[in-house]
PDB file of C-alpha atoms in Angstrom:
ATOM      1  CA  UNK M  31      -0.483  22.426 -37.685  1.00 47.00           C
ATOM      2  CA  UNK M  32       3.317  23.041 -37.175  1.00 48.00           C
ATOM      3  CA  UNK M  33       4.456  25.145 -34.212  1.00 51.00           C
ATOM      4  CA  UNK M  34       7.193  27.515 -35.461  1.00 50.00           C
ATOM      5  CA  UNK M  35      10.753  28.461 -33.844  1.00 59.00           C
ATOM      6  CA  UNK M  36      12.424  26.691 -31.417  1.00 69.00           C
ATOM      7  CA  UNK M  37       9.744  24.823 -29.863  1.00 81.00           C
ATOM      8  CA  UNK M  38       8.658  21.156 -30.502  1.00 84.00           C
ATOM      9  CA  UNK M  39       5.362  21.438 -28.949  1.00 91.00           C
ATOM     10  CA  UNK M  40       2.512  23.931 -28.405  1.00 91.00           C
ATOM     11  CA  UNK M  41      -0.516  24.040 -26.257  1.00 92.00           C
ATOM     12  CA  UNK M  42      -2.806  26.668 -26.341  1.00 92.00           C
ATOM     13  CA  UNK M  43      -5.661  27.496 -24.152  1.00 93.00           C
ATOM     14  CA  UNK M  44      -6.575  24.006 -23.375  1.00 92.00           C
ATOM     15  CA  UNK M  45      -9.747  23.367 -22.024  1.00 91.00           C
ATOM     16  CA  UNK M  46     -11.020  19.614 -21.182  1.00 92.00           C
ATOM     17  CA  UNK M  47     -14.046  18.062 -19.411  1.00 90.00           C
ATOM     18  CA  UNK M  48     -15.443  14.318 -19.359  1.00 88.00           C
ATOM     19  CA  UNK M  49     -18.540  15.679 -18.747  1.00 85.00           C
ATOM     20  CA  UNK M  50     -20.109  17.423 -21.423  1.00 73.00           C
ATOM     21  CA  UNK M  51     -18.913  20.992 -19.850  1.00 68.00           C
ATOM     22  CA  UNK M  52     -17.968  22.923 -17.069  1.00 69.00           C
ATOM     23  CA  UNK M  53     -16.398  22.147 -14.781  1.00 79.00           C
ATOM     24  CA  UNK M  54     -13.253  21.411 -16.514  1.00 85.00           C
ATOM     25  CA  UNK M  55     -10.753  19.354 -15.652  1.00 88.00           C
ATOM     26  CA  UNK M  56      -8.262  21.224 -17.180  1.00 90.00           C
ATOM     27  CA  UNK M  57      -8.875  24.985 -18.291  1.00 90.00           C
ATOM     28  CA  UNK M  58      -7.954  27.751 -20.108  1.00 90.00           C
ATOM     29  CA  UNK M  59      -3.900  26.248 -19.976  1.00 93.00           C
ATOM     30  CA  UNK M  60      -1.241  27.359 -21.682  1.00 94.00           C
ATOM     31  CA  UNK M  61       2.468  25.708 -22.136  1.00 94.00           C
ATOM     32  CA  UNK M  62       5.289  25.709 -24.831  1.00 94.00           C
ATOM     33  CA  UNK M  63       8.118  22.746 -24.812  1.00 94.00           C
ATOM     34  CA  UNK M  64      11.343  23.866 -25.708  1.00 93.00           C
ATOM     35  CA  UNK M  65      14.005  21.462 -27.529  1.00 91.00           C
ATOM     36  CA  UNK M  66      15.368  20.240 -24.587  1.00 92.00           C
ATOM     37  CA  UNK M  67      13.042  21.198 -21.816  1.00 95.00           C
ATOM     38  CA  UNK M  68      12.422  18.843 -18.350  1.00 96.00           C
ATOM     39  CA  UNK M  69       9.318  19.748 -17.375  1.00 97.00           C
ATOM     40  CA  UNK M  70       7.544  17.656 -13.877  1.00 97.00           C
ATOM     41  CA  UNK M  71       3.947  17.227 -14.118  1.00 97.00           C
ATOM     42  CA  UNK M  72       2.755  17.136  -9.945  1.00 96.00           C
ATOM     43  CA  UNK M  73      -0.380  17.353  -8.118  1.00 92.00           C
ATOM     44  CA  UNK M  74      -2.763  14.669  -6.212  1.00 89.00           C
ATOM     45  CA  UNK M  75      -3.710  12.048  -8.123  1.00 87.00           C
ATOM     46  CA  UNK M  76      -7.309  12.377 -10.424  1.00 84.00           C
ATOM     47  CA  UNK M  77      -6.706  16.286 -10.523  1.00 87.00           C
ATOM     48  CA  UNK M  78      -5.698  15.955 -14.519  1.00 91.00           C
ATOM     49  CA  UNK M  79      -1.926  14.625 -14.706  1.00 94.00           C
ATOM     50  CA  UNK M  80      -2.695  11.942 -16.567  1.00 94.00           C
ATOM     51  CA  UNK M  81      -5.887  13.749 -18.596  1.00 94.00           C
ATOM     52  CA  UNK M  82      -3.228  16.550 -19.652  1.00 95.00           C
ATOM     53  CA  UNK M  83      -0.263  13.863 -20.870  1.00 95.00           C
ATOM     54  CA  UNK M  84      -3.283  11.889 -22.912  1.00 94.00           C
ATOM     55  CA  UNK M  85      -4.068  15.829 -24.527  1.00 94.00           C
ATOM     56  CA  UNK M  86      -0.100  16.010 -25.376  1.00 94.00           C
ATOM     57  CA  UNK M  87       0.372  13.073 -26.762  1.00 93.00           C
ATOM     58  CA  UNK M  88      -2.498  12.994 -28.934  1.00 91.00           C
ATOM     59  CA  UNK M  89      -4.847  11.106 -27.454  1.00 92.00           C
ATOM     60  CA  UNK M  90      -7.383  12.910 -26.207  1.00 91.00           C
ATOM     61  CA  UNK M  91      -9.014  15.748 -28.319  1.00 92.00           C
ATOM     62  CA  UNK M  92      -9.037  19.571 -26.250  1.00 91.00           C
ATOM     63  CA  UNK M  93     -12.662  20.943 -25.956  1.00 90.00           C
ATOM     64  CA  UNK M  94     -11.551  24.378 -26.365  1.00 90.00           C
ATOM     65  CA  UNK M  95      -8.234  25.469 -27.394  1.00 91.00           C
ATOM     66  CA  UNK M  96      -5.465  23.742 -29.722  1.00 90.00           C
ATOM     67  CA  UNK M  97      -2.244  21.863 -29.919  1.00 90.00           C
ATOM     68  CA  UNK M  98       0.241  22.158 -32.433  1.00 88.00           C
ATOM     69  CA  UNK M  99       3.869  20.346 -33.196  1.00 84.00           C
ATOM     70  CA  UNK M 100       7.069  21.248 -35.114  1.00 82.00           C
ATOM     71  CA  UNK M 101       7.184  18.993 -38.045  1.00 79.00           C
ATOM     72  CA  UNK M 102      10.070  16.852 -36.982  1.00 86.00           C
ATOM     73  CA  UNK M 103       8.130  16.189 -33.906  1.00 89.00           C
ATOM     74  CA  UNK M 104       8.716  12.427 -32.882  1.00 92.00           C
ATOM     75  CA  UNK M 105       7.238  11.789 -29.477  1.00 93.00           C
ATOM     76  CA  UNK M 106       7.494   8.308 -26.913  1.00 93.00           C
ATOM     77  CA  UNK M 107       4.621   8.426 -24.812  1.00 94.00           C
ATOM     78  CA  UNK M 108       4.609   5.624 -21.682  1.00 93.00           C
ATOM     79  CA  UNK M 109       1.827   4.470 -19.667  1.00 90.00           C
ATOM     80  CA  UNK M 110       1.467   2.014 -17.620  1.00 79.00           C
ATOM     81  CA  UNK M 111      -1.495   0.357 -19.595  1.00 84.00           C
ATOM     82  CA  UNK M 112       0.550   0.512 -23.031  1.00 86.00           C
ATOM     83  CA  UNK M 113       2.386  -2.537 -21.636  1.00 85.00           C
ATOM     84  CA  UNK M 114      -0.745  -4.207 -23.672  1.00 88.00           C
ATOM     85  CA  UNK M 115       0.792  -3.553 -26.541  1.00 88.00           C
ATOM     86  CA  UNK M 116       4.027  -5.815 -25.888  1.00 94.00           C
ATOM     87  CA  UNK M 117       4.015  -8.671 -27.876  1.00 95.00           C
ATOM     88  CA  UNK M 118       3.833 -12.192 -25.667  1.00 95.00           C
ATOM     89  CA  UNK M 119       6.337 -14.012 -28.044  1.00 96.00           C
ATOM     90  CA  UNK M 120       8.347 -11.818 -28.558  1.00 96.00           C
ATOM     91  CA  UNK M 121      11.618 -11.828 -25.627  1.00 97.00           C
ATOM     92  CA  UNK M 122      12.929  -8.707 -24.388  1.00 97.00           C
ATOM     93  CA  UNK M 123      15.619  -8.223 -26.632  1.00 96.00           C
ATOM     94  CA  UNK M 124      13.310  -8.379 -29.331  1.00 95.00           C
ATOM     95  CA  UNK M 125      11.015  -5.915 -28.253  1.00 95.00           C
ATOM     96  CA  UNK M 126      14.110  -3.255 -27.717  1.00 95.00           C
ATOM     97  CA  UNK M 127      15.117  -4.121 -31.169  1.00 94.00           C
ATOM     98  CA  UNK M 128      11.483  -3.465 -32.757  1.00 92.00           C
ATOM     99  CA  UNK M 129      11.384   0.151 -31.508  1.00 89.00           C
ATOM    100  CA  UNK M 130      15.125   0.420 -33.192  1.00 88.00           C
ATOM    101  CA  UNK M 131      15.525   2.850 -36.338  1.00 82.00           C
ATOM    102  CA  UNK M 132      18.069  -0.043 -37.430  1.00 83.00           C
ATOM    103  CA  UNK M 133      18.611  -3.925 -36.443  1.00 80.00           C
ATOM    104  CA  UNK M 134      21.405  -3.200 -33.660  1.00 86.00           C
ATOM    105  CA  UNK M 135      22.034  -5.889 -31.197  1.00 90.00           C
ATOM    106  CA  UNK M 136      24.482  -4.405 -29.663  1.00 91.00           C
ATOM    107  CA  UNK M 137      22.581  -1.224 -28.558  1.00 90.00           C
ATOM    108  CA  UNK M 138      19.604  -3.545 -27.986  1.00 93.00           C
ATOM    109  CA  UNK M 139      21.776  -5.308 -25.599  1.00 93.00           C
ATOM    110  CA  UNK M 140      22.893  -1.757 -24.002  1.00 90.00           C
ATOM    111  CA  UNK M 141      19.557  -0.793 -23.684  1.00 90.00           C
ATOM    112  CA  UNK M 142      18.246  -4.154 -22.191  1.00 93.00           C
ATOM    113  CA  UNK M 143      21.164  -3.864 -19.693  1.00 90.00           C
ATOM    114  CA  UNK M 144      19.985  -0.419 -18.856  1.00 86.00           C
ATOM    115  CA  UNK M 145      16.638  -1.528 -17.984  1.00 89.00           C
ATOM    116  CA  UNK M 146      18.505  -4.172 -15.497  1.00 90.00           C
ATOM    117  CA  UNK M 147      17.846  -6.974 -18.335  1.00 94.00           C
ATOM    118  CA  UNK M 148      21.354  -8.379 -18.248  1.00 93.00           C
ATOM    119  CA  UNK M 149      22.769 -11.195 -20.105  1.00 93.00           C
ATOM    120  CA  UNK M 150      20.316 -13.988 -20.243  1.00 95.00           C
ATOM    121  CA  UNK M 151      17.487 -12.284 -19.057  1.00 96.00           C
ATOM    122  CA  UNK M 152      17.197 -10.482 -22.078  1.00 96.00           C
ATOM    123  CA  UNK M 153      16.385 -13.887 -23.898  1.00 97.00           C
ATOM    124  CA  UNK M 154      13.023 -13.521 -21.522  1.00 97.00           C
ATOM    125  CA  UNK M 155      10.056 -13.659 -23.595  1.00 97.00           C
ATOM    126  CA  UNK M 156       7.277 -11.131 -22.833  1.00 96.00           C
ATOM    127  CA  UNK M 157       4.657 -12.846 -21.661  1.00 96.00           C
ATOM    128  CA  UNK M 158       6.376 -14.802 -18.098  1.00 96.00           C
ATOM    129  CA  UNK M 159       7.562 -11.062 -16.984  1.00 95.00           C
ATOM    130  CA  UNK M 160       6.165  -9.221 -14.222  1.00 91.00           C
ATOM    131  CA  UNK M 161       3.574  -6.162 -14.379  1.00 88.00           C
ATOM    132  CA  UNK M 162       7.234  -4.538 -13.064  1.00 87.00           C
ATOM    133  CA  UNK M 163       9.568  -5.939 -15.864  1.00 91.00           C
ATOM    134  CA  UNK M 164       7.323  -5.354 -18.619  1.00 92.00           C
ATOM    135  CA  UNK M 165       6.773  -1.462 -17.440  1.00 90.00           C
ATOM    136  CA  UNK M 166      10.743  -1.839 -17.996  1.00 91.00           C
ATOM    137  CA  UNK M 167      10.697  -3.602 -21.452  1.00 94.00           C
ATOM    138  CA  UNK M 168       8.209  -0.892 -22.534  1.00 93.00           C
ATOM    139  CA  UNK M 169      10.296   2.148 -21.280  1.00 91.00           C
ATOM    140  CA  UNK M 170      13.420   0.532 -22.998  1.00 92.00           C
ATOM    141  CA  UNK M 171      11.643   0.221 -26.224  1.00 92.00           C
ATOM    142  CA  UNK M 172      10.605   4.235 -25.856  1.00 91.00           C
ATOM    143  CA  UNK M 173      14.072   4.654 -25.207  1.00 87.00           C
ATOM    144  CA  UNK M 174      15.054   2.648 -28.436  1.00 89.00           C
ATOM    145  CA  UNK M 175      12.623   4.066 -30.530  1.00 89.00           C
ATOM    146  CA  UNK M 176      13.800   7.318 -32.151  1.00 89.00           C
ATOM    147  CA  UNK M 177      12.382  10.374 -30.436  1.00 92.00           C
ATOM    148  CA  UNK M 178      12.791  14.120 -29.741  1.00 93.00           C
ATOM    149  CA  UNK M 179       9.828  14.227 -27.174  1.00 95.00           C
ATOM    150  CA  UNK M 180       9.051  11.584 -24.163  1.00 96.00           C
ATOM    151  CA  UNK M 181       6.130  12.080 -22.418  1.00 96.00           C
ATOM    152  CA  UNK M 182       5.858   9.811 -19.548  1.00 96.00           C
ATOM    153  CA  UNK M 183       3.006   8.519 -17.017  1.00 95.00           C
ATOM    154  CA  UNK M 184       4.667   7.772 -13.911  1.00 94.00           C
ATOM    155  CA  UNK M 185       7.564   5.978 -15.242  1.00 92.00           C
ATOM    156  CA  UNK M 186       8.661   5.127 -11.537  1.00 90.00           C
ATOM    157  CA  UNK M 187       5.879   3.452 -10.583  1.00 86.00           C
ATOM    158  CA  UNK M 188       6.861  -0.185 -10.853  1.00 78.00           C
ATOM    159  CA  UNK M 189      10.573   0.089 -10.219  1.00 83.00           C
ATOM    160  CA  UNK M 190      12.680  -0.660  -7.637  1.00 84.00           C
ATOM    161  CA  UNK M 191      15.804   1.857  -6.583  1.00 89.00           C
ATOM    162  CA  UNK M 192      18.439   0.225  -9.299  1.00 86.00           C
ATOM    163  CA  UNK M 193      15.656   0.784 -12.142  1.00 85.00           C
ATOM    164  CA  UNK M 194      14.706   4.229 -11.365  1.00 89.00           C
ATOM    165  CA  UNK M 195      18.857   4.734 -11.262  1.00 90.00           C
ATOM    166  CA  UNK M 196      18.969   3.121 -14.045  1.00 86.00           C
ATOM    167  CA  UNK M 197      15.923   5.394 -16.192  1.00 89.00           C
ATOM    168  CA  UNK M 198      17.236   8.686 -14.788  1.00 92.00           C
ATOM    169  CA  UNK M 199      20.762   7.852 -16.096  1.00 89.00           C
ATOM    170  CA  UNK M 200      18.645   7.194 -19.037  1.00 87.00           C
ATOM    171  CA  UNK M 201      16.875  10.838 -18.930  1.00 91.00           C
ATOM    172  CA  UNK M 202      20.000  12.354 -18.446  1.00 90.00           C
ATOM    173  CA  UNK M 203      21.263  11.015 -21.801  1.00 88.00           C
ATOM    174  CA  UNK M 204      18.455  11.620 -23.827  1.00 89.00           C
ATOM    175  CA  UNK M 205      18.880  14.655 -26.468  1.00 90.00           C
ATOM    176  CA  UNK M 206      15.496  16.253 -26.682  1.00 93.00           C
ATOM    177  CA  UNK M 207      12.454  17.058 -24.347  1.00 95.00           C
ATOM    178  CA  UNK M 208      10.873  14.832 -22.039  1.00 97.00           C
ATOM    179  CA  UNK M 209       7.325  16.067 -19.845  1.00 97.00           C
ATOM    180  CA  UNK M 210       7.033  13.922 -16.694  1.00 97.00           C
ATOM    181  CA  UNK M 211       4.425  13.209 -14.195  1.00 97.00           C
ATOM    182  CA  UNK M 212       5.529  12.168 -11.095  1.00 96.00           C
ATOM    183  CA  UNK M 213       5.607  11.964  -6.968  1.00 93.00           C
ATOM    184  CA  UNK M 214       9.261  10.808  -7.301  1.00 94.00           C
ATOM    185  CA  UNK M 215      11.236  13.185  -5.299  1.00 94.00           C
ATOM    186  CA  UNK M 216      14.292  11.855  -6.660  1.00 95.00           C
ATOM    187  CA  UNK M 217      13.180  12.943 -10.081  1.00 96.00           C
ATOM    188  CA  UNK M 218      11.737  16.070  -9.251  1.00 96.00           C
ATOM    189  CA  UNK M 219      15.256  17.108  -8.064  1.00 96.00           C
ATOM    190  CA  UNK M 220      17.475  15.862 -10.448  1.00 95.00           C
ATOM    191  CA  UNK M 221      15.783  16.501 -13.499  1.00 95.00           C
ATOM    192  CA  UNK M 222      12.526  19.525 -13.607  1.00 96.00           C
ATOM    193  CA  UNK M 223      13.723  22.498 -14.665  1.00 95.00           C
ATOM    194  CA  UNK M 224      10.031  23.685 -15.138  1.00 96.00           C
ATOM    195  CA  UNK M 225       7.001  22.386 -13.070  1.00 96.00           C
ATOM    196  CA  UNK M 226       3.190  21.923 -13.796  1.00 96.00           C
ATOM    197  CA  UNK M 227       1.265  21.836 -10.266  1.00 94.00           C
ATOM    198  CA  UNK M 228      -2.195  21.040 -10.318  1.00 92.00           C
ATOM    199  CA  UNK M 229      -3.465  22.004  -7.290  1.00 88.00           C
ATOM    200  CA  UNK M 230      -5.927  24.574  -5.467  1.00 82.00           C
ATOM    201  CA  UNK M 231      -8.708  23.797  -8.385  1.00 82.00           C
ATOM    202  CA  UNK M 232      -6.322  24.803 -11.583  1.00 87.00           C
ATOM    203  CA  UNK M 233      -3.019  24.193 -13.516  1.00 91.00           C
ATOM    204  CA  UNK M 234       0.447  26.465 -13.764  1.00 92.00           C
ATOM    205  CA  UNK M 235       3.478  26.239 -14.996  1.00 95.00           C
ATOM    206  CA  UNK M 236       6.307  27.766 -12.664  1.00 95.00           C
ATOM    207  CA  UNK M 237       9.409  28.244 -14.376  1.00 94.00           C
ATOM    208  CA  UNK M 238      12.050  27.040 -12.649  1.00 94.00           C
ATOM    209  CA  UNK M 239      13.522  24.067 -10.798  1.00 95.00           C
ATOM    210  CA  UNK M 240      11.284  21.774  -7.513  1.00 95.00           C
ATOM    211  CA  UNK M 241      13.563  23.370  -5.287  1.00 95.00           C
ATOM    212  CA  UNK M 242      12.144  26.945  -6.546  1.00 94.00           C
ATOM    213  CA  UNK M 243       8.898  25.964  -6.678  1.00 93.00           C
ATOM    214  CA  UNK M 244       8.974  24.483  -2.941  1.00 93.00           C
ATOM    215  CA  UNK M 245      10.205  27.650  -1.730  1.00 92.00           C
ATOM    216  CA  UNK M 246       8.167  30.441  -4.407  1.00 90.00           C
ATOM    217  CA  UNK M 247       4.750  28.005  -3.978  1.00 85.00           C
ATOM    218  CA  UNK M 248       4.662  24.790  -1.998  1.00 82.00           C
ATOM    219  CA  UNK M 249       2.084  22.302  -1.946  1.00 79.00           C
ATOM    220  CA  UNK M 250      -1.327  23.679  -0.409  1.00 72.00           C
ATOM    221  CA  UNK M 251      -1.343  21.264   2.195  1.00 63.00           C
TER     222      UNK M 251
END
Protein backbone atom coordinates (compact mmCIF):
# COMPACT_ATOMS: atom_id res chain seq x y z
CA UNK A 1 0.00 0.00 0.00
CA UNK A 2 1.08 3.68 -0.63
CA UNK A 3 1.08 6.12 2.30
CA UNK A 4 -0.44 9.40 1.06
CA UNK A 5 0.77 13.20 1.60
CA UNK A 6 3.91 14.22 2.59
CA UNK A 7 5.17 11.26 4.24
CA UNK A 8 7.51 8.51 2.83
CA UNK A 9 6.79 6.01 5.40
CA UNK A 10 3.97 4.78 7.67
CA UNK A 11 3.76 2.53 10.62
CA UNK A 12 0.75 1.74 12.19
CA UNK A 13 0.02 -0.01 15.35
CA UNK A 14 2.91 -2.31 15.19
CA UNK A 15 2.90 -5.16 17.23
CA UNK A 16 5.90 -7.88 17.16
CA UNK A 17 6.88 -10.96 19.22
CA UNK A 18 9.48 -13.91 18.50
CA UNK A 19 7.53 -15.87 20.53
CA UNK A 20 4.34 -16.85 19.28
CA UNK A 21 2.54 -13.90 21.45
CA UNK A 22 2.54 -11.74 24.22
CA UNK A 23 4.75 -10.37 25.45
CA UNK A 24 5.71 -8.25 22.62
CA UNK A 25 8.67 -6.89 21.85
CA UNK A 26 7.35 -4.09 20.29
CA UNK A 27 3.55 -3.05 20.77
CA UNK A 28 0.80 -1.25 19.77
CA UNK A 29 3.54 1.60 18.02
CA UNK A 30 2.81 4.16 15.99
CA UNK A 31 5.29 6.55 13.79
CA UNK A 32 5.10 8.59 10.47
CA UNK A 33 8.55 9.68 8.55
CA UNK A 34 8.38 12.86 7.05
CA UNK A 35 10.49 13.78 3.75
CA UNK A 36 13.30 14.86 5.47
CA UNK A 37 12.91 13.72 9.02
CA UNK A 38 16.17 12.63 11.50
CA UNK A 39 14.75 10.50 13.70
CA UNK A 40 17.40 8.54 16.69
CA UNK A 41 16.36 5.17 17.55
CA UNK A 42 17.87 4.74 21.59
CA UNK A 43 17.38 2.40 24.33
CA UNK A 44 19.58 -0.62 25.92
CA UNK A 45 20.54 -2.97 23.69
CA UNK A 46 17.96 -6.31 22.98
CA UNK A 47 14.92 -3.98 23.99
CA UNK A 48 13.77 -3.89 20.02
CA UNK A 49 16.13 -1.25 18.14
CA UNK A 50 17.23 -3.46 15.87
CA UNK A 51 13.70 -5.73 15.76
CA UNK A 52 11.88 -2.27 14.86
CA UNK A 53 14.60 -1.13 11.90
CA UNK A 54 14.23 -5.00 10.46
CA UNK A 55 10.00 -4.11 10.61
CA UNK A 56 10.89 -0.70 8.59
CA UNK A 57 12.85 -1.88 6.23
CA UNK A 58 10.92 -4.76 5.26
CA UNK A 59 12.29 -7.45 6.73
CA UNK A 60 10.46 -8.62 9.28
CA UNK A 61 6.61 -9.06 8.91
CA UNK A 62 4.38 -6.97 12.01
CA UNK A 63 2.09 -9.44 13.95
CA UNK A 64 -0.51 -6.94 14.35
CA UNK A 65 -0.68 -3.71 12.69
CA UNK A 66 0.69 -2.47 9.13
CA UNK A 67 3.29 -0.57 7.25
CA UNK A 68 2.82 1.34 4.30
CA UNK A 69 5.26 3.53 1.80
CA UNK A 70 4.81 6.44 -0.67
CA UNK A 71 5.40 5.02 -4.04
CA UNK A 72 8.66 6.71 -4.79
CA UNK A 73 9.88 5.20 -1.64
CA UNK A 74 13.63 4.12 -2.19
CA UNK A 75 15.15 3.08 1.10
CA UNK A 76 19.24 2.08 2.12
CA UNK A 77 19.05 -0.03 4.98
CA UNK A 78 22.74 -0.85 6.81
CA UNK A 79 23.59 -3.49 9.14
CA UNK A 80 26.39 -4.62 10.25
CA UNK A 81 25.82 -8.29 8.96
CA UNK A 82 24.89 -6.98 5.29
CA UNK A 83 28.67 -6.57 4.89
CA UNK A 84 28.01 -10.40 3.60
CA UNK A 85 26.75 -9.21 0.77
CA UNK A 86 30.05 -7.34 -0.50
CA UNK A 87 31.50 -8.99 -3.19
CA UNK A 88 35.31 -10.44 -2.35
CA UNK A 89 36.64 -9.48 -5.90
CA UNK A 90 35.33 -6.79 -6.30
CA UNK A 91 37.81 -3.48 -4.82
CA UNK A 92 36.27 -0.69 -3.14
CA UNK A 93 35.83 1.52 -5.86
CA UNK A 94 33.93 -0.99 -7.51
CA UNK A 95 31.57 -1.67 -4.97
CA UNK A 96 30.73 2.34 -4.66
CA UNK A 97 30.27 2.27 -8.33
CA UNK A 98 27.72 -0.84 -8.28
CA UNK A 99 25.27 0.95 -5.95
CA UNK A 100 25.64 4.07 -8.60
CA UNK A 101 22.39 5.05 -10.70
CA UNK A 102 25.18 5.75 -13.48
CA UNK A 103 29.00 4.57 -14.09
CA UNK A 104 30.65 7.78 -12.33
CA UNK A 105 34.18 7.47 -11.27
CA UNK A 106 34.52 10.54 -10.25
CA UNK A 107 31.72 10.53 -7.58
CA UNK A 108 32.82 6.95 -6.84
CA UNK A 109 36.10 8.40 -6.06
CA UNK A 110 34.30 11.28 -3.85
CA UNK A 111 32.46 8.87 -2.12
CA UNK A 112 35.41 6.40 -1.48
CA UNK A 113 37.33 9.47 -0.17
CA UNK A 114 34.46 10.18 2.11
CA UNK A 115 34.56 6.89 3.64
CA UNK A 116 38.51 7.68 4.32
CA UNK A 117 39.30 5.35 1.12
CA UNK A 118 41.75 7.77 -0.46
CA UNK A 119 43.74 7.40 -3.50
CA UNK A 120 45.09 3.94 -3.73
CA UNK A 121 43.21 2.46 -1.16
CA UNK A 122 40.28 2.56 -3.13
CA UNK A 123 41.98 -0.02 -5.59
CA UNK A 124 41.53 -2.40 -2.24
CA UNK A 125 39.66 -5.37 -3.11
CA UNK A 126 36.93 -6.50 -0.67
CA UNK A 127 37.93 -9.39 0.68
CA UNK A 128 41.74 -8.24 2.59
CA UNK A 129 39.59 -5.29 4.41
CA UNK A 130 38.81 -5.22 7.93
CA UNK A 131 35.30 -6.08 9.68
CA UNK A 132 35.86 -1.93 10.14
CA UNK A 133 36.60 -0.99 6.42
CA UNK A 134 34.09 -3.11 4.95
CA UNK A 135 31.22 -1.59 7.46
CA UNK A 136 32.70 1.61 5.51
CA UNK A 137 32.59 0.20 1.90
CA UNK A 138 29.00 -0.88 2.68
CA UNK A 139 27.81 2.55 4.09
CA UNK A 140 29.48 4.25 0.99
CA UNK A 141 27.67 2.05 -1.36
CA UNK A 142 24.16 3.07 0.65
CA UNK A 143 25.35 6.39 0.19
CA UNK A 144 25.91 5.80 -3.65
CA UNK A 145 22.94 4.01 -4.21
CA UNK A 146 19.97 6.29 -4.95
CA UNK A 147 17.72 6.75 -1.95
CA UNK A 148 15.10 8.96 -0.23
CA UNK A 149 15.10 6.83 3.07
CA UNK A 150 18.33 5.40 5.10
CA UNK A 151 17.66 3.36 7.79
CA UNK A 152 20.70 2.52 9.66
CA UNK A 153 21.87 -0.16 12.42
CA UNK A 154 24.47 1.43 14.35
CA UNK A 155 26.38 2.91 11.60
CA UNK A 156 29.12 4.05 14.22
CA UNK A 157 29.93 1.00 15.44
CA UNK A 158 33.14 0.12 13.66
CA UNK A 159 34.53 3.58 13.06
CA UNK A 160 37.05 5.48 14.38
CA UNK A 161 36.57 9.54 15.09
CA UNK A 162 37.64 10.64 11.27
CA UNK A 163 34.92 8.03 9.88
CA UNK A 164 32.10 8.93 12.03
CA UNK A 165 33.21 12.79 10.89
CA UNK A 166 33.33 11.70 7.87
CA UNK A 167 29.42 9.77 7.76
CA UNK A 168 27.82 12.66 9.64
CA UNK A 169 29.18 15.14 7.03
CA UNK A 170 27.65 12.53 4.93
CA UNK A 171 24.07 12.70 6.83
CA UNK A 172 24.16 16.20 6.71
CA UNK A 173 24.22 16.15 2.88
CA UNK A 174 21.81 13.66 2.24
CA UNK A 175 18.30 15.03 0.78
CA UNK A 176 15.68 12.79 2.26
CA UNK A 177 14.97 10.88 5.61
CA UNK A 178 17.26 8.83 7.44
CA UNK A 179 15.96 6.66 10.98
CA UNK A 180 19.02 5.91 13.14
CA UNK A 181 19.79 3.70 15.98
CA UNK A 182 22.42 4.67 18.00
CA UNK A 183 24.46 5.29 21.54
CA UNK A 184 26.56 7.89 19.63
CA UNK A 185 26.21 11.03 21.52
CA UNK A 186 27.79 12.86 18.85
CA UNK A 187 24.97 11.85 16.57
CA UNK A 188 22.26 12.18 18.83
CA UNK A 189 23.19 15.92 19.03
CA UNK A 190 23.95 16.89 15.77
CA UNK A 191 21.46 15.23 13.86
CA UNK A 192 17.76 13.79 15.87
CA UNK A 193 15.28 16.05 15.52
CA UNK A 194 12.77 13.31 16.74
CA UNK A 195 13.68 10.39 19.15
CA UNK A 196 12.37 6.74 19.64
CA UNK A 197 13.33 5.58 23.37
CA UNK A 198 12.73 2.19 24.23
CA UNK A 199 12.83 2.01 27.65
CA UNK A 200 10.66 1.35 30.93
CA UNK A 201 9.00 -1.90 29.04
CA UNK A 202 7.60 0.14 25.75
CA UNK A 203 8.42 2.43 22.74
CA UNK A 204 7.68 6.47 22.10
CA UNK A 205 8.40 8.81 19.92
CA UNK A 206 9.20 12.35 21.53
CA UNK A 207 9.15 15.01 19.13
CA UNK A 208 11.85 17.02 19.37
CA UNK A 209 15.64 17.21 19.51
CA UNK A 210 18.19 14.72 22.40
CA UNK A 211 18.69 17.79 24.12
CA UNK A 212 14.68 18.02 24.68
CA UNK A 213 14.27 14.72 25.33
CA UNK A 214 17.18 14.68 28.11
CA UNK A 215 15.56 17.42 29.81
CA UNK A 216 11.35 16.52 29.07
CA UNK A 217 12.32 12.48 29.79
CA UNK A 218 15.81 11.22 30.49
CA UNK A 219 16.95 7.83 30.58
CA UNK A 220 15.29 5.74 33.54
CA UNK A 221 18.43 5.01 35.04
Amino acid sequence: ASFPGRHLLGASDLSFSYSAGTPYLIDDFTITIGKHDRVCVIGKNGKGKTTLLKLLAGELSPMGGGIAGQLHLKTGYYAQTNTINLRPTFTVEEEILSGLASADRQTARSICGAMLFHGDEALKPVRILSGGEKARVLLGKIIATPANLLLLDEPTNHLDMESCDALLEALDDFDGAIVMVTHNEMFLHSLATRIVAFQRGRVRVHEGTYRDFLEKIGWED
